[in-house]
C-alpha cells in the first residue's frame, strides 16, 4: 500500500469501536460502584452530627465514580465515530479517576473494593493511551517490504 493510496482511502481503526464498548461497560460498572458507595455512606451523610467537610469527603469517591461514568457514557457515541476529542476527553477523565483511586488505595480504606475499580480504570486508561499513541487495528494488510525482490 503506497502513501498516496493510504491518504485517499484511510483505514478505519476498529480500536475506537472497542473503546466505545469499553466506555459503556465501564460506565455501567462505575454507576453500580457509585450507587454502592452512596448506599454505604448514606447513614453518615444524613446524621446531623456530621460536619460539612466530612460530608464532602464522604461524597467525593461516589461523585468521582459517577462523574467518570457519566463522561464515559456521554462520549461513547463520539468514540464509536472515531472522534479524536472524545478519545482525549475520555482519557483525561479516566486518568483523573485512576489517580484518585490510587490515592485512596495508598491511603488505605479497609473493606472497600477500590482495587477492583482501580484495575478496571487502569486497564482502560492503558488501552486509551495505546490508541492515543497510534495503535491501529486491524493492522496494515500488506507488510512493508513485501514487494521487494
PDB file of C-alpha atoms in Angstrom:
ATOM      1  CA  UNK A   1       0.000   0.000   0.000  1.00  0.00           C
ATOM      2  CA  UNK A   2       1.570   3.253  -1.066  1.00  0.00           C
ATOM      3  CA  UNK A   3       1.329   6.511   0.830  1.00  0.00           C
ATOM      4  CA  UNK A   4      -0.904   8.099  -1.793  1.00  0.00           C
ATOM      5  CA  UNK A   5      -3.427   5.245  -1.699  1.00  0.00           C
ATOM      6  CA  UNK A   6      -3.426   5.397   2.117  1.00  0.00           C
ATOM      7  CA  UNK A   7      -4.282   9.102   2.039  1.00  0.00           C
ATOM      8  CA  UNK A   8      -7.120   8.523  -0.401  1.00  0.00           C
ATOM      9  CA  UNK A   9      -8.560   5.535   1.475  1.00  0.00           C
ATOM     10  CA  UNK A  10      -7.580   5.705   5.141  1.00  0.00           C
ATOM     11  CA  UNK A  11      -8.125   2.513   7.051  1.00  0.00           C
ATOM     12  CA  UNK A  12     -10.711   2.626   9.838  1.00  0.00           C
ATOM     13  CA  UNK A  13      -9.268   1.983  13.293  1.00  0.00           C
ATOM     14  CA  UNK A  14     -11.553  -0.569  14.930  1.00  0.00           C
ATOM     15  CA  UNK A  15      -9.998   0.127  18.327  1.00  0.00           C
ATOM     16  CA  UNK A  16     -12.232   3.190  18.608  1.00  0.00           C
ATOM     17  CA  UNK A  17     -15.240   0.880  18.436  1.00  0.00           C
ATOM     18  CA  UNK A  18     -13.747  -1.309  21.137  1.00  0.00           C
ATOM     19  CA  UNK A  19     -13.069   1.803  23.239  1.00  0.00           C
ATOM     20  CA  UNK A  20     -16.713   2.857  22.861  1.00  0.00           C
ATOM     21  CA  UNK A  21     -17.970  -0.541  24.009  1.00  0.00           C
ATOM     22  CA  UNK A  22     -15.497  -0.427  26.884  1.00  0.00           C
ATOM     23  CA  UNK A  23     -16.749   3.047  27.826  1.00  0.00           C
ATOM     24  CA  UNK A  24     -20.320   1.754  28.088  1.00  0.00           C
ATOM     25  CA  UNK A  25     -19.354  -1.313  30.136  1.00  0.00           C
ATOM     26  CA  UNK A  26     -17.038   0.642  32.431  1.00  0.00           C
ATOM     27  CA  UNK A  27     -19.645   3.386  32.768  1.00  0.00           C
ATOM     28  CA  UNK A  28     -22.266   0.899  33.922  1.00  0.00           C
ATOM     29  CA  UNK A  29     -19.869  -0.700  36.408  1.00  0.00           C
ATOM     30  CA  UNK A  30     -18.881   2.707  37.757  1.00  0.00           C
ATOM     31  CA  UNK A  31     -22.547   3.619  38.219  1.00  0.00           C
ATOM     32  CA  UNK A  32     -23.008   0.444  40.261  1.00  0.00           C
ATOM     33  CA  UNK A  33     -19.918   1.316  42.289  1.00  0.00           C
ATOM     34  CA  UNK A  34     -21.138   4.868  42.923  1.00  0.00           C
ATOM     35  CA  UNK A  35     -24.527   3.559  43.985  1.00  0.00           C
ATOM     36  CA  UNK A  36     -22.903   1.083  46.356  1.00  0.00           C
ATOM     37  CA  UNK A  37     -20.768   3.834  47.830  1.00  0.00           C
ATOM     38  CA  UNK A  38     -23.726   6.144  48.410  1.00  0.00           C
ATOM     39  CA  UNK A  39     -25.734   3.327  49.998  1.00  0.00           C
ATOM     40  CA  UNK A  40     -22.797   2.578  52.319  1.00  0.00           C
ATOM     41  CA  UNK A  41     -22.317   6.172  53.494  1.00  0.00           C
ATOM     42  CA  UNK A  42     -25.934   7.335  53.465  1.00  0.00           C
ATOM     43  CA  UNK A  43     -26.393   6.926  57.237  1.00  0.00           C
ATOM     44  CA  UNK A  44     -23.371   9.108  57.943  1.00  0.00           C
ATOM     45  CA  UNK A  45     -24.450  11.704  55.374  1.00  0.00           C
ATOM     46  CA  UNK A  46     -27.880  12.128  56.947  1.00  0.00           C
ATOM     47  CA  UNK A  47     -26.534  12.216  60.504  1.00  0.00           C
ATOM     48  CA  UNK A  48     -26.844  15.729  61.950  1.00  0.00           C
ATOM     49  CA  UNK A  49     -23.606  15.335  63.932  1.00  0.00           C
ATOM     50  CA  UNK A  50     -21.528  15.004  60.734  1.00  0.00           C
ATOM     51  CA  UNK A  51     -19.842  18.284  59.823  1.00  0.00           C
ATOM     52  CA  UNK A  52     -19.912  19.630  56.276  1.00  0.00           C
ATOM     53  CA  UNK A  53     -16.260  18.841  55.472  1.00  0.00           C
ATOM     54  CA  UNK A  54     -16.774  15.216  56.484  1.00  0.00           C
ATOM     55  CA  UNK A  55     -19.886  15.060  54.260  1.00  0.00           C
ATOM     56  CA  UNK A  56     -17.948  16.364  51.273  1.00  0.00           C
ATOM     57  CA  UNK A  57     -15.186  13.824  51.887  1.00  0.00           C
ATOM     58  CA  UNK A  58     -17.793  11.059  52.113  1.00  0.00           C
ATOM     59  CA  UNK A  59     -19.472  12.144  48.879  1.00  0.00           C
ATOM     60  CA  UNK A  60     -16.251  12.584  46.880  1.00  0.00           C
ATOM     61  CA  UNK A  61     -15.482   8.921  45.982  1.00  0.00           C
ATOM     62  CA  UNK A  62     -19.041   8.277  44.806  1.00  0.00           C
ATOM     63  CA  UNK A  63     -19.111  11.548  42.899  1.00  0.00           C
ATOM     64  CA  UNK A  64     -15.819  10.677  41.211  1.00  0.00           C
ATOM     65  CA  UNK A  65     -17.182   7.282  40.140  1.00  0.00           C
ATOM     66  CA  UNK A  66     -20.485   8.758  38.974  1.00  0.00           C
ATOM     67  CA  UNK A  67     -18.799  11.620  37.108  1.00  0.00           C
ATOM     68  CA  UNK A  68     -16.427   9.301  35.293  1.00  0.00           C
ATOM     69  CA  UNK A  69     -19.334   7.005  34.446  1.00  0.00           C
ATOM     70  CA  UNK A  70     -21.325   9.915  33.023  1.00  0.00           C
ATOM     71  CA  UNK A  71     -18.337  11.083  30.981  1.00  0.00           C
ATOM     72  CA  UNK A  72     -17.801   7.585  29.568  1.00  0.00           C
ATOM     73  CA  UNK A  73     -21.462   7.148  28.683  1.00  0.00           C
ATOM     74  CA  UNK A  74     -21.738  10.599  27.104  1.00  0.00           C
ATOM     75  CA  UNK A  75     -18.649  10.105  24.956  1.00  0.00           C
ATOM     76  CA  UNK A  76     -19.299   6.542  23.784  1.00  0.00           C
ATOM     77  CA  UNK A  77     -21.004   7.652  20.550  1.00  0.00           C
ATOM     78  CA  UNK A  78     -18.230  10.083  19.514  1.00  0.00           C
ATOM     79  CA  UNK A  79     -15.709   7.367  20.381  1.00  0.00           C
ATOM     80  CA  UNK A  80     -17.578   4.979  18.098  1.00  0.00           C
ATOM     81  CA  UNK A  81     -17.303   7.614  15.376  1.00  0.00           C
ATOM     82  CA  UNK A  82     -13.516   7.798  15.989  1.00  0.00           C
ATOM     83  CA  UNK A  83     -13.540  11.421  17.145  1.00  0.00           C
ATOM     84  CA  UNK A  84     -10.137  12.435  18.492  1.00  0.00           C
ATOM     85  CA  UNK A  85     -11.585  14.911  21.021  1.00  0.00           C
ATOM     86  CA  UNK A  86     -13.690  12.122  22.551  1.00  0.00           C
ATOM     87  CA  UNK A  87     -10.600   9.973  22.952  1.00  0.00           C
ATOM     88  CA  UNK A  88      -8.713  12.828  24.618  1.00  0.00           C
ATOM     89  CA  UNK A  89     -11.574  13.713  26.993  1.00  0.00           C
ATOM     90  CA  UNK A  90     -12.231  10.090  27.902  1.00  0.00           C
ATOM     91  CA  UNK A  91      -8.538   9.515  28.533  1.00  0.00           C
ATOM     92  CA  UNK A  92      -8.255  12.642  30.706  1.00  0.00           C
ATOM     93  CA  UNK A  93     -11.363  11.835  32.752  1.00  0.00           C
ATOM     94  CA  UNK A  94     -10.390   8.230  33.354  1.00  0.00           C
ATOM     95  CA  UNK A  95      -6.809   9.239  34.148  1.00  0.00           C
ATOM     96  CA  UNK A  96      -8.126  11.612  36.816  1.00  0.00           C
ATOM     97  CA  UNK A  97     -10.316   8.861  38.277  1.00  0.00           C
ATOM     98  CA  UNK A  98      -7.359   6.475  38.224  1.00  0.00           C
ATOM     99  CA  UNK A  99      -5.181   8.977  40.088  1.00  0.00           C
ATOM    100  CA  UNK A 100      -7.875   9.452  42.724  1.00  0.00           C
ATOM    101  CA  UNK A 101      -8.328   5.698  43.144  1.00  0.00           C
ATOM    102  CA  UNK A 102      -4.551   5.302  43.515  1.00  0.00           C
ATOM    103  CA  UNK A 103      -4.663   7.953  46.239  1.00  0.00           C
ATOM    104  CA  UNK A 104      -7.447   6.062  48.020  1.00  0.00           C
ATOM    105  CA  UNK A 105      -5.550   2.800  47.659  1.00  0.00           C
ATOM    106  CA  UNK A 106      -2.387   4.304  49.162  1.00  0.00           C
ATOM    107  CA  UNK A 107      -4.374   5.974  51.922  1.00  0.00           C
ATOM    108  CA  UNK A 108      -5.900   2.627  52.778  1.00  0.00           C
ATOM    109  CA  UNK A 109      -9.642   2.362  53.115  1.00  0.00           C
ATOM    110  CA  UNK A 110     -10.354  -1.067  54.622  1.00  0.00           C
ATOM    111  CA  UNK A 111     -13.314  -3.093  53.431  1.00  0.00           C
ATOM    112  CA  UNK A 112     -13.796  -1.234  50.143  1.00  0.00           C
ATOM    113  CA  UNK A 113     -13.338  -2.708  46.643  1.00  0.00           C
ATOM    114  CA  UNK A 114     -11.023   0.088  45.483  1.00  0.00           C
ATOM    115  CA  UNK A 115      -8.625  -2.402  43.905  1.00  0.00           C
ATOM    116  CA  UNK A 116     -11.261  -3.769  41.547  1.00  0.00           C
ATOM    117  CA  UNK A 117     -12.210  -0.332  40.252  1.00  0.00           C
ATOM    118  CA  UNK A 118      -8.561   0.696  40.068  1.00  0.00           C
ATOM    119  CA  UNK A 119      -7.748  -2.367  37.954  1.00  0.00           C
ATOM    120  CA  UNK A 120     -10.653  -1.626  35.605  1.00  0.00           C
ATOM    121  CA  UNK A 121      -9.722   2.041  35.307  1.00  0.00           C
ATOM    122  CA  UNK A 122      -6.019   1.373  34.773  1.00  0.00           C
ATOM    123  CA  UNK A 123      -6.741  -1.211  32.088  1.00  0.00           C
ATOM    124  CA  UNK A 124      -8.996   1.203  30.253  1.00  0.00           C
ATOM    125  CA  UNK A 125      -6.519   4.086  30.595  1.00  0.00           C
ATOM    126  CA  UNK A 126      -3.693   1.927  29.204  1.00  0.00           C
ATOM    127  CA  UNK A 127      -5.929   0.907  26.306  1.00  0.00           C
ATOM    128  CA  UNK A 128      -6.898   4.530  25.549  1.00  0.00           C
ATOM    129  CA  UNK A 129      -3.280   5.650  25.823  1.00  0.00           C
ATOM    130  CA  UNK A 130      -2.334   2.993  23.281  1.00  0.00           C
ATOM    131  CA  UNK A 131      -4.925   4.285  20.838  1.00  0.00           C
ATOM    132  CA  UNK A 132      -3.739   7.851  21.502  1.00  0.00           C
ATOM    133  CA  UNK A 133      -0.149   6.768  20.806  1.00  0.00           C
ATOM    134  CA  UNK A 134      -1.165   5.431  17.381  1.00  0.00           C
ATOM    135  CA  UNK A 135      -2.189   1.824  17.914  1.00  0.00           C
ATOM    136  CA  UNK A 136      -4.284   0.669  14.937  1.00  0.00           C
ATOM    137  CA  UNK A 137      -6.322  -2.475  14.437  1.00  0.00           C
ATOM    138  CA  UNK A 138      -6.651  -4.197  12.034  1.00  0.00           C
ATOM    139  CA  UNK A 139      -3.031  -3.775  11.049  1.00  0.00           C
ATOM    140  CA  UNK A 140      -1.874  -2.888   7.549  1.00  0.00           C
ATOM    141  CA  UNK A 141      -2.845  -5.690   5.180  1.00  0.00           C
ATOM    142  CA  UNK A 142       0.393  -5.524   3.258  1.00  0.00           C
ATOM    143  CA  UNK A 143       3.593  -5.715   5.295  1.00  0.00           C
ATOM    144  CA  UNK A 144       6.276  -3.235   4.322  1.00  0.00           C
ATOM    145  CA  UNK A 145       8.866  -4.742   2.051  1.00  0.00           C
ATOM    146  CA  UNK A 146       6.518  -7.456   0.743  1.00  0.00           C
ATOM    147  CA  UNK A 147       7.151  -6.444  -2.873  1.00  0.00           C
ATOM    148  CA  UNK A 148      10.937  -6.294  -2.586  1.00  0.00           C
ATOM    149  CA  UNK A 149      12.682  -8.722  -4.949  1.00  0.00           C
TER     150      UNK A 149
END
